[in-house]
XYZ file of C-alpha atoms in Angstrom:
564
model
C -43.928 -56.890 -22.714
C -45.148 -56.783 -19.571
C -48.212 -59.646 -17.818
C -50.086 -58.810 -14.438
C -51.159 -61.573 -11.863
C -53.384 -60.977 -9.015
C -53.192 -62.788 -5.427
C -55.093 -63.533 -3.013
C -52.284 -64.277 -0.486
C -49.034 -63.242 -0.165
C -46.204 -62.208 -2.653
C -44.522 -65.569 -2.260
C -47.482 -67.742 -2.883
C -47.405 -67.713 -6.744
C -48.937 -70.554 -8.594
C -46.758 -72.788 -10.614
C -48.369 -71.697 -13.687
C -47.518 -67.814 -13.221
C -44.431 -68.705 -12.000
C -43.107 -70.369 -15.528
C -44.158 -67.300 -17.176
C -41.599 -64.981 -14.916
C -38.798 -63.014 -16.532
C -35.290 -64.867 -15.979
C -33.476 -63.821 -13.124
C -34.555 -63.786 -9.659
C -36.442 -61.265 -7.916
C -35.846 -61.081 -3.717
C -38.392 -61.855 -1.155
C -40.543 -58.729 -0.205
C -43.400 -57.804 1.384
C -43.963 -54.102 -0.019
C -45.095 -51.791 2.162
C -48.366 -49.840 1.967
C -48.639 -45.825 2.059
C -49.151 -46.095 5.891
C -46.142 -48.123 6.741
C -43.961 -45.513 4.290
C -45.066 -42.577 6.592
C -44.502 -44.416 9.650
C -40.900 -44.514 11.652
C -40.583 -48.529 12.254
C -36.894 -49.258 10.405
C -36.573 -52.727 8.967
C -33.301 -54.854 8.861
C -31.766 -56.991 6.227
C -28.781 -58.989 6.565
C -28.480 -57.048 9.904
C -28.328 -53.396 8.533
C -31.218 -50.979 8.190
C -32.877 -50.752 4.621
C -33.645 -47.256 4.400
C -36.351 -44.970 2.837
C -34.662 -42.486 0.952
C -36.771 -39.497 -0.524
C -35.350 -38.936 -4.285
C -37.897 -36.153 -5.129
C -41.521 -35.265 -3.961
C -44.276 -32.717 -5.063
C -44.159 -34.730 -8.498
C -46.627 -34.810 -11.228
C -45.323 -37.525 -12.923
C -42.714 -40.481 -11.929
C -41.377 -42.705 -14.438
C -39.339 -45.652 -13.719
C -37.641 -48.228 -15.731
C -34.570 -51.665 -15.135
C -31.779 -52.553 -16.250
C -33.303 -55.668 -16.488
C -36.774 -57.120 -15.768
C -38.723 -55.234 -13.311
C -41.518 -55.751 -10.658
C -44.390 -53.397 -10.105
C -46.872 -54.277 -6.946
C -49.747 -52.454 -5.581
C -53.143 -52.453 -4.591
C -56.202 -51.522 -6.627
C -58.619 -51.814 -3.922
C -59.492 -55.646 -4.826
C -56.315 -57.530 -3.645
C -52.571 -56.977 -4.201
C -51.780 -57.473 -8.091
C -48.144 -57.311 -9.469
C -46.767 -56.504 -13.270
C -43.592 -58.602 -14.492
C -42.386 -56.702 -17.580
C -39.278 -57.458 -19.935
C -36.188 -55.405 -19.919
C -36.615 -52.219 -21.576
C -39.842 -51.536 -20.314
C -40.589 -48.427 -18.754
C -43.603 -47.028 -17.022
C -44.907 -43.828 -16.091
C -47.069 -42.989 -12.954
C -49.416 -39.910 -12.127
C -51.328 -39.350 -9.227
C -55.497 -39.436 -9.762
C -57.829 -38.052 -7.259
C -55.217 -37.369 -4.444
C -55.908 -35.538 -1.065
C -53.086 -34.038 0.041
C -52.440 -34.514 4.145
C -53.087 -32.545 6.812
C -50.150 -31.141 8.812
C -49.435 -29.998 12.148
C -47.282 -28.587 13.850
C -45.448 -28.279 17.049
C -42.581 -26.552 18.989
C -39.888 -28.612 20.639
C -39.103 -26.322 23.919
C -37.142 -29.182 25.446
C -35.662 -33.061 25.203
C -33.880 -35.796 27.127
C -32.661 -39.259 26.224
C -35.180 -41.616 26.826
C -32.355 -43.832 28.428
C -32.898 -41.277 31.535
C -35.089 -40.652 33.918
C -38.700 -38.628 32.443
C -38.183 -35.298 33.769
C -40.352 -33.943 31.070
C -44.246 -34.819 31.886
C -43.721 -32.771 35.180
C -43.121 -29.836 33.220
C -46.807 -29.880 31.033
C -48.158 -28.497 33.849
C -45.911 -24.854 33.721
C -47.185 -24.649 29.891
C -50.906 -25.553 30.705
C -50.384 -22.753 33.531
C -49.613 -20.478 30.562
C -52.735 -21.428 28.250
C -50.910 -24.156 26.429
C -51.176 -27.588 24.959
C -47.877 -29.589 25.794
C -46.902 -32.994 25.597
C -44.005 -35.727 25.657
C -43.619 -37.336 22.539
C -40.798 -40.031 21.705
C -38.686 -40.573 19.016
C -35.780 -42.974 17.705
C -35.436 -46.187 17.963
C -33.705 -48.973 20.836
C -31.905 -51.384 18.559
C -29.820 -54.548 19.490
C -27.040 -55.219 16.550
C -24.567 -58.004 17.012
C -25.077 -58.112 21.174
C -24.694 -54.411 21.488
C -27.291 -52.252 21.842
C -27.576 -48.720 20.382
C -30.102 -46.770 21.775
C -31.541 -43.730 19.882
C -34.485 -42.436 21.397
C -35.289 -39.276 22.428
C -38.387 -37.943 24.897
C -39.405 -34.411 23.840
C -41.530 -31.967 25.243
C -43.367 -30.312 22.716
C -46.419 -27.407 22.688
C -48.975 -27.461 20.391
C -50.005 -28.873 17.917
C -50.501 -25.523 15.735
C -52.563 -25.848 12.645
C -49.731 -23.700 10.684
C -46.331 -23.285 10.071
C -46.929 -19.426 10.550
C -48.615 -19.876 13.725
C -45.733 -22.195 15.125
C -43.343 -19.525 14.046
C -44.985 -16.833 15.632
C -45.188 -18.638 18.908
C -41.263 -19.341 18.557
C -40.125 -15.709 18.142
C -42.631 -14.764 21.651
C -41.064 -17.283 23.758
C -37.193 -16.876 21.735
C -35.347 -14.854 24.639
C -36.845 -16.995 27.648
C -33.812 -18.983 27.330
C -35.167 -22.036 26.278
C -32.867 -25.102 26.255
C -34.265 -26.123 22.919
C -36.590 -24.357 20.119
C -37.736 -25.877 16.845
C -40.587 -26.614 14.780
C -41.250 -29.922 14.149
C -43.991 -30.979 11.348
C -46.226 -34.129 11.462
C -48.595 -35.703 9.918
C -52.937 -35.153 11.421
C -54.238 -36.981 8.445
C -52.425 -39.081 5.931
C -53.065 -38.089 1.960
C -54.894 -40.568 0.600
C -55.613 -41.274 -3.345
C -54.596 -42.972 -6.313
C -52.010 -43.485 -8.840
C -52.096 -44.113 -12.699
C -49.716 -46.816 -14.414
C -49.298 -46.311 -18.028
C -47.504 -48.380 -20.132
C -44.270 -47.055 -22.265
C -46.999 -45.608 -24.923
C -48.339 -43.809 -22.144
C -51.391 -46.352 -22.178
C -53.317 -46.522 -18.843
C -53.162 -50.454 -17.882
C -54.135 -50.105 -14.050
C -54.862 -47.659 -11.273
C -53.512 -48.084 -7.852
C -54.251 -47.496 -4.134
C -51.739 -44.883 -2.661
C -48.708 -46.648 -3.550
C -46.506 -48.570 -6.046
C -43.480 -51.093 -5.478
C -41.067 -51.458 -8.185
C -38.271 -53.803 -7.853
C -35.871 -54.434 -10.178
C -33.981 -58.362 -10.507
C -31.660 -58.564 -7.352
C -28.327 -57.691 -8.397
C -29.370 -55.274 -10.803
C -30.883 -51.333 -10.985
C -33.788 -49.531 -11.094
C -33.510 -46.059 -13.412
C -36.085 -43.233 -11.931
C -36.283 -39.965 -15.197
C -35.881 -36.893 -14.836
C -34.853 -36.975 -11.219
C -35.416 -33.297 -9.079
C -32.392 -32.136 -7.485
C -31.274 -29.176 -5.418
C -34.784 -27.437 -5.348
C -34.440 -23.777 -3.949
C -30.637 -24.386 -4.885
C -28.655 -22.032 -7.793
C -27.634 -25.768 -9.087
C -31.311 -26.719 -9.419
C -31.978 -29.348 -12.194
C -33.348 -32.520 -13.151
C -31.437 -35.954 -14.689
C -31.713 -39.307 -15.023
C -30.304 -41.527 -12.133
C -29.687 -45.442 -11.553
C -30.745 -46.550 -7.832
C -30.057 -49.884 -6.249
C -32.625 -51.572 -4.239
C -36.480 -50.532 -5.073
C -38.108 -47.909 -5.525
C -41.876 -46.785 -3.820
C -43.872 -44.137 -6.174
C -46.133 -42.680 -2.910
C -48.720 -39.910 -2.405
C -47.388 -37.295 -1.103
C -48.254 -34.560 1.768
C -48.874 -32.676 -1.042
C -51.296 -35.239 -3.223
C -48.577 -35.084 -5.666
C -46.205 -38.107 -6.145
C -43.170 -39.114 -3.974
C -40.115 -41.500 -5.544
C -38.609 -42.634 -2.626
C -35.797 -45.325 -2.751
C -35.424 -48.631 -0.570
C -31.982 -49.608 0.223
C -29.631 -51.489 2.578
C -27.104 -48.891 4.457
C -24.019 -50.133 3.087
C -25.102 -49.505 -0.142
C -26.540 -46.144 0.486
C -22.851 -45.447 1.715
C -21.364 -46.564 -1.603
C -23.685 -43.602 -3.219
C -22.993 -41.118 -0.280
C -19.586 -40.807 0.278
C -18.291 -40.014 -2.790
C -20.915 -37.131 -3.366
C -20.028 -35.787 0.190
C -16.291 -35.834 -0.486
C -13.530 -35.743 -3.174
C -13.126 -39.237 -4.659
C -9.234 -38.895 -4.034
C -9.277 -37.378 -1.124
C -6.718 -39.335 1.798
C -8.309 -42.518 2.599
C -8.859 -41.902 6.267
C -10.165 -38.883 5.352
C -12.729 -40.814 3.664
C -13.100 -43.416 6.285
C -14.174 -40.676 8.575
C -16.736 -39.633 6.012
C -17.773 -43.121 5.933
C -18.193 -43.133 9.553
C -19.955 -39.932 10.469
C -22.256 -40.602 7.126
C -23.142 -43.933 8.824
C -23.705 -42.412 11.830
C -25.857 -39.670 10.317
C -28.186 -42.442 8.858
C -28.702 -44.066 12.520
C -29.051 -41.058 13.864
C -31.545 -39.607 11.450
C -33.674 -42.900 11.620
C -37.218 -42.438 13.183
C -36.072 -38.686 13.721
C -37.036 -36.774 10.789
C -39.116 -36.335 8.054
C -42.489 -37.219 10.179
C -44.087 -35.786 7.301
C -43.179 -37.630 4.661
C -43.343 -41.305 3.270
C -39.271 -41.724 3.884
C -36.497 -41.357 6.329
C -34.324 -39.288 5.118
C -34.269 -36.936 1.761
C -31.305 -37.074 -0.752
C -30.661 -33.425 -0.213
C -28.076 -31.312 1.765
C -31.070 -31.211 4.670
C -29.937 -34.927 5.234
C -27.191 -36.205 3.109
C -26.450 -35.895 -0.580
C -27.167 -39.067 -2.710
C -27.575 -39.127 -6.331
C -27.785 -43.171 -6.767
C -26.153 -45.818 -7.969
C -23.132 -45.068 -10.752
C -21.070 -42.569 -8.815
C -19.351 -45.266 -7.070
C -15.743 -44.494 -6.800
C -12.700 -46.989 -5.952
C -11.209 -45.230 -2.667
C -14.533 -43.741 -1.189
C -15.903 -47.469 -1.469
C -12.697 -48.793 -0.258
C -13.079 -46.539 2.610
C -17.344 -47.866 3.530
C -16.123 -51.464 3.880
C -12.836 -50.542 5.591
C -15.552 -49.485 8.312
C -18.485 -51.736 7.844
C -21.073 -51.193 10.802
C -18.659 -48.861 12.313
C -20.170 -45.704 13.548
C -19.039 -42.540 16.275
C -19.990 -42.693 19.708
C -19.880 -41.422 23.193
C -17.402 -43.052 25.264
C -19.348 -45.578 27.099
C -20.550 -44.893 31.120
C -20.830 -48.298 31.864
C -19.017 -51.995 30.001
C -22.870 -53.185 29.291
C -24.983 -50.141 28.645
C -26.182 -48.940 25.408
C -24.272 -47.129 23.126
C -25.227 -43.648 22.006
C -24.293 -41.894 18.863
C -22.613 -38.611 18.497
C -24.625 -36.088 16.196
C -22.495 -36.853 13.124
C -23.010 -33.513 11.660
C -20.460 -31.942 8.910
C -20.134 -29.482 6.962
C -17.446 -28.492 4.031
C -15.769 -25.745 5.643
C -15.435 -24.499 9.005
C -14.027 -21.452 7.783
C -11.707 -21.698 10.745
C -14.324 -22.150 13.391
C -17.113 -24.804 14.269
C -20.069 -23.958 15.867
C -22.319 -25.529 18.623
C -25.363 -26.932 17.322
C -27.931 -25.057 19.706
C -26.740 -21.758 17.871
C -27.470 -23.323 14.275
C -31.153 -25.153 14.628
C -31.654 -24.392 18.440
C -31.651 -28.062 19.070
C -30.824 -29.392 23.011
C -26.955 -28.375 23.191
C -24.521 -31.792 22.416
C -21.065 -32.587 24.778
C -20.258 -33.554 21.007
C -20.408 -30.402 19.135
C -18.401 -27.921 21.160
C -17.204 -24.494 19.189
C -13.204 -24.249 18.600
C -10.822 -22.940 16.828
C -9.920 -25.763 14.349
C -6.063 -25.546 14.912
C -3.888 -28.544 14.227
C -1.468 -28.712 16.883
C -0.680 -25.408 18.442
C 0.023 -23.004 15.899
C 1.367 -19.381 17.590
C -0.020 -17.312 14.269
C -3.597 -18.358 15.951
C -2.805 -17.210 19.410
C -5.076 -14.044 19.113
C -7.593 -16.347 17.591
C -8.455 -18.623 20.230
C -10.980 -16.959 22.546
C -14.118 -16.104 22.042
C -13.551 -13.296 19.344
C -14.783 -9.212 19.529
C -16.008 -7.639 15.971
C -12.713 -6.026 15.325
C -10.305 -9.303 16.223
C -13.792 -11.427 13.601
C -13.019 -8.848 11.502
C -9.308 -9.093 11.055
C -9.814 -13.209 10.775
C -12.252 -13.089 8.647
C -9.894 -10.582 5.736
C -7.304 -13.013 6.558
C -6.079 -16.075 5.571
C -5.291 -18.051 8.898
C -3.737 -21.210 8.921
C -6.055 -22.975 10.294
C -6.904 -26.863 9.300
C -9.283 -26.282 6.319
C -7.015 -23.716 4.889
C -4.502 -26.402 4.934
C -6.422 -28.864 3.119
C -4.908 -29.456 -0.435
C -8.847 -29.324 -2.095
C -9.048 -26.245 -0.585
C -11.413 -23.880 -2.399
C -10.662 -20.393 -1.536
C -13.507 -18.461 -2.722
C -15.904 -20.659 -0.129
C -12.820 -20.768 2.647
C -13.362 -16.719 2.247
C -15.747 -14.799 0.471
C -17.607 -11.744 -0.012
C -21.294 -10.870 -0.965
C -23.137 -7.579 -1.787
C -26.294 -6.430 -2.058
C -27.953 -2.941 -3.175
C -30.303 -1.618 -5.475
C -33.066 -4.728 -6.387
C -31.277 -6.880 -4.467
C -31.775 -5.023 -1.411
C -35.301 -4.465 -2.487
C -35.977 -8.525 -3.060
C -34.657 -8.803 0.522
C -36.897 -6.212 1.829
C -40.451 -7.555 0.377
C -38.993 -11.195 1.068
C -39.856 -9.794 5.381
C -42.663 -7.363 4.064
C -40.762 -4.285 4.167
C -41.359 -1.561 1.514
C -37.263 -0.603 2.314
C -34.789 -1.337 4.954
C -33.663 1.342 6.809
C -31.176 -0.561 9.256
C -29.814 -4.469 9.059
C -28.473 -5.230 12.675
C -26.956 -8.454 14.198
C -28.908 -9.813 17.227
C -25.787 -11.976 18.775
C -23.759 -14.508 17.926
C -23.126 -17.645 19.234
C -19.370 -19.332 20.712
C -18.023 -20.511 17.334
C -19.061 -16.404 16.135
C -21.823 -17.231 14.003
C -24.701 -15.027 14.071
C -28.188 -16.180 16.072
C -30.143 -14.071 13.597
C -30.414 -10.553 11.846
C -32.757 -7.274 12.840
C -33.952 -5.669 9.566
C -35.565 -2.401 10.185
C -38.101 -0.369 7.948
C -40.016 2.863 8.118
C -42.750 1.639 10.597
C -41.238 -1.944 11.685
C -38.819 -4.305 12.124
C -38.712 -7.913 11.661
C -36.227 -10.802 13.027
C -35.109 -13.239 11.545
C -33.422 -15.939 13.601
C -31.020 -18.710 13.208
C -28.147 -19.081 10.384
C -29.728 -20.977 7.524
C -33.176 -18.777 7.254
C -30.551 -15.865 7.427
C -28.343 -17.479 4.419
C -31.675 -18.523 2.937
C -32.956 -14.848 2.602
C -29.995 -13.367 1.244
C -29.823 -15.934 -1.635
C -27.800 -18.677 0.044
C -24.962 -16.919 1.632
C -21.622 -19.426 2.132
C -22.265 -19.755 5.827
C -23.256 -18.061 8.984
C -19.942 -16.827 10.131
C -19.344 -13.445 8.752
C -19.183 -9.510 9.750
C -21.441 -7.107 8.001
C -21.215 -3.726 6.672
C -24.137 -1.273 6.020
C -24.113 1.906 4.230
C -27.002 4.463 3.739
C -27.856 7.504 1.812
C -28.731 10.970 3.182
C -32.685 9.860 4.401
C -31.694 6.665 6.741
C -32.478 4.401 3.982
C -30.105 1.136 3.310
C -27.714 1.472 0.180
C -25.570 -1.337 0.344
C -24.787 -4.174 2.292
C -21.486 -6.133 2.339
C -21.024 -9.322 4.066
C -17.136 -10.728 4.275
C -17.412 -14.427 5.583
C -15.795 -17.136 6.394
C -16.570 -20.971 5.576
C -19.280 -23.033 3.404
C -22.317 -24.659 5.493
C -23.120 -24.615 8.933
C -19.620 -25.319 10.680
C -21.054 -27.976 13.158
C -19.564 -31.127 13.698
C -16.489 -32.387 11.415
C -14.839 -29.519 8.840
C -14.354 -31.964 5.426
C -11.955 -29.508 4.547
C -10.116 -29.907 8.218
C -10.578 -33.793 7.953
C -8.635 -33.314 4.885
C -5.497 -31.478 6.464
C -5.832 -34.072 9.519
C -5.239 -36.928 6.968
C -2.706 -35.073 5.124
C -0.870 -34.449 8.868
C -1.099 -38.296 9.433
C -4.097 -38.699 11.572
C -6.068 -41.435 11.560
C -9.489 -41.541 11.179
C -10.404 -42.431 14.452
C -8.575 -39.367 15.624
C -10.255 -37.038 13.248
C -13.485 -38.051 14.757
C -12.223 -37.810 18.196
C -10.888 -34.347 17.402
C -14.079 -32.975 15.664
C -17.135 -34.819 18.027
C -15.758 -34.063 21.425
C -13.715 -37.214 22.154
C -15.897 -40.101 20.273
C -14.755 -43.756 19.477
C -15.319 -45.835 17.289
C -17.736 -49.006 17.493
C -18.742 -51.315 15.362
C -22.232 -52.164 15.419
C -22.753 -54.913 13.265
């Protein structure tokens, strides 16, 4: 059973007549906030930690949400704010009804500074309006003060544009790719916000209101909300759908796309609780985990106000951000680990006793394969003091002597059809087929690669460079009357089918005519390699570090600070 009441005023000022008809339990104080607010970057505290927006899924025709318990639906139909109370066991489904989906733009990052610095940037519109081009200094981040220290995100970035398409961006990033720029990414924002409606229907799928861009379902405090049929992995071999159990609330938004966003609501800590334990092994050593606690923490400050500008969230619940999958996976020693380190997050070892703090880029991937990479090389970002490349070695091992410069094709190639002992081979969760691995492609498989760059056949696949931890910068595939680059690690995993990582040596064979056979790539490693190897982390805790040592060893010298 469910009852509506509308209100002129706030949330909190319910008459004393609706309020003896609630649900038992007690529902938290909220002010909801409107499509607008979801797509904006202002972060908003409770209880001293950030309550994130977490994306579950987007590009949805249909969202349907249930409790545990009661639940609380509030929106806007274009009158005044009205909000549903319904009983347990009720569950409702939501579909979007004459949406417009937004208008994006686009622009090119070609350089950035902390904001904590003096603006070198505005001086430097001026070169890029010399050249025919729009430019401008943007900001990002946020300056926050948490328990009398402050931590200072922001970022200044010089940007040209805006382009009105992806393609266009793209096109202007491969002209200007071998000028040497210090940074060189797309970035995507919003030019007009979708607008629209959404649908409510009842548990017999009965239509019992229609709302204005948004919906806020909250669930009794203390207790869940359950979001069906839940997209995961999209673009992934593991793609699929299932049911999952969130705390905090849940927004059902427009999205870019006029199609339906479920985006979860939810303090840090217990974001945490649903992170860590889907990042790494339940079991694993416990300051293995508390490192994984850390750097995840320090992934969600750093990520705040910094991506997603398209989207009514923060952060996604993908491997793009950080893998969450809800309430319910909470394990013992992976929880043990997030309130071992409460508040405590990586940083740069401070300049001065009373200035801000700033964060190391908590990146991490599962396997280094031996190596970590800068991140520059991976998303051509401004290069970090944090993220150097190295041989992950723990101690000084002499069977890794040969290893430890900068590495030719033939000494790659005799690492790579190894099995070096270095940290993440050590690590007792070890999985060898990721740690090395090998992938070939021929007959339709080469021919899917081909038309994936608009090539009828490939008559040459070349490496353009790598960068200081040996990944590669990007690949040169040749056909009969052009060639096309494609640059940076993940779009070259991405285009043939996912490859393990970056780091590997290829092999190409050809027929008689010129024309591309086979291709074999032997690698090394799972993900990116920037930042902290889990698999290393592992072998560190295994050797009896701790994990402020780990995080030292892996970001470039970091400590530890606790932040509230």
């Amino acid at each position: 059973m469910w009852k509506t009441f509308a209100f002129a005023g706030v949330l909190s000022a319910l008459c004393a007549s609706a309020a003896a008809e609630l649900p038992p339990g007690r529902f938290a104080k909220a002010r909801p906030l409107a499509l607008e607010e979801l797509y904006g970057s202002r972060v908003r505290f409770k209880k001293r930690q950030p309550v994130v927006l977490v994306g579950l899924m987007d590009l949805q025709e249909q969202v349907v949400v249930a409790g545990d318990g009661p639940i609380r639906l509030v929106f806007h139909d274009g009158d005044m704010p009205r909000t549903i109370y319904a009983d347990s066991g009720s569950r409702f489904r939501f579909r979007p009804i004459g949406a417009k989906p937004a208008e994006l733009q686009y622009d090119v990052v070609v350089k950035s500074e902390a904001s904590s610095g003096p603006d070198t940037l505005t001086a430097e519109i001026a070169t890029w309006s010399a050249r025919g081009r729009n430019a401008r200094v943007t900001e990002g981040g946020a300056l926050l003060g948490l328990s009398g220290t402050v931590l200072d995100t922001r970022r200044r970035r010089l940007s040209v544009g805006p382009f009105a398409t992806k393609a266009a961006a793209d096109e202007f990033v491969a002209s200007v790719s071998q000028e040497g720029l210090s940074e060189l990414f797309v970035e995507e924002s919003i030019a007009r916000p979708p607008e629209g409606g959404i649908a409510i229907h009842d548990g017999a799928d009965r239509l019992i209101h229609k709302a204005i861009g948004s919906v806020f379902v909250s669930p009794l405090e203390g207790e869940r909300a359950r979001v069906f049929d839940v997209e995961y992995a999209r673009g992934y071999r593991w793609h699929g759908r299932e049911t999952r159990e969130f705390w905090g609330d849940v927004y059902v938004a427009i999205d870019r796309a006029g199609k339906l966003a479920a985006v979860n609501s939810v303090p840090a800590e217990k974001l945490l609780l649903g992170l860590v334990p889907k990042e790494l092994f339940a079991d694993a050593p416990i300051e293995a985990l508390k490192a994984q606690a850390v750097t995840a923490r320090g992934e969600i400050f750093g990520k705040l106000a910094h991506r997603h500008f398209a989207e009514p969230f923060h952060l996604c619940s993908e491997q793009h951000c950080q893998v969450y999958a809800g309430a319910g996976g909470e394990a013992p020693r992976p929880s043990e680990a997030v309130e071992a380190t409460k508040g405590r997050v990586a940083v740069r070892p401070r300049t001065s006793k009373d200035g801000p703090l700033e964060l190391v880029e908590s990146y991490y991937s599962s396997s280094c394969g031996g190596f970590s990479e800068t991140n520059d090389v991976v998303w051509g970002t401004k290069p970090s003091p944090s993220l150097g490349a190295r041989l992950d070695e723990i101690g000084t091992d002499p069977a890794l002597e040969r290893f430890r410069a900068h590495l030719d094709e033939p000494t790659l190639r005799v690492f790579l059809d190894s099995f070096p002992p270095v940290a993440c081979a050590r690590s007792k969760f070890l999985n060898a087929k990721k740690f090395r691995w090998k992938e070939i492609f021929e007959g339709e498989g080469l021919s899917q690669v081909a038309a994936k760059v608009g090539l009828s056949e490939l008559t040459d696949v070349s490496i353009l460079g790598r960068g200081p931890g040996n990944r590669v910068t990007g690949l040169r595939l040749k056909g009969k009357d052009k060639s096309v680059d494609v640059l940076r690690e993940l779009p070259v995993r991405q285009l043939f089918n996912q490859l393990n990582s970056g780091l590997f040596v290829l092999d190409v064979e050809k027929d008689a005519s010129g024309r591309v056979t086979r291709l074999t790539f032997t690698g090394g490693g799972w993900g990116h390699g920037v930042g902290m190897c889990q698999q290393g982390a592992i072998a560190r805790a295994q050797a009896g570090h701790d994990y402020q040592r780990i995080l030292s060893h892996y970001y470039g010298g970091a400590v530890v600070e606790r932040i509230y």
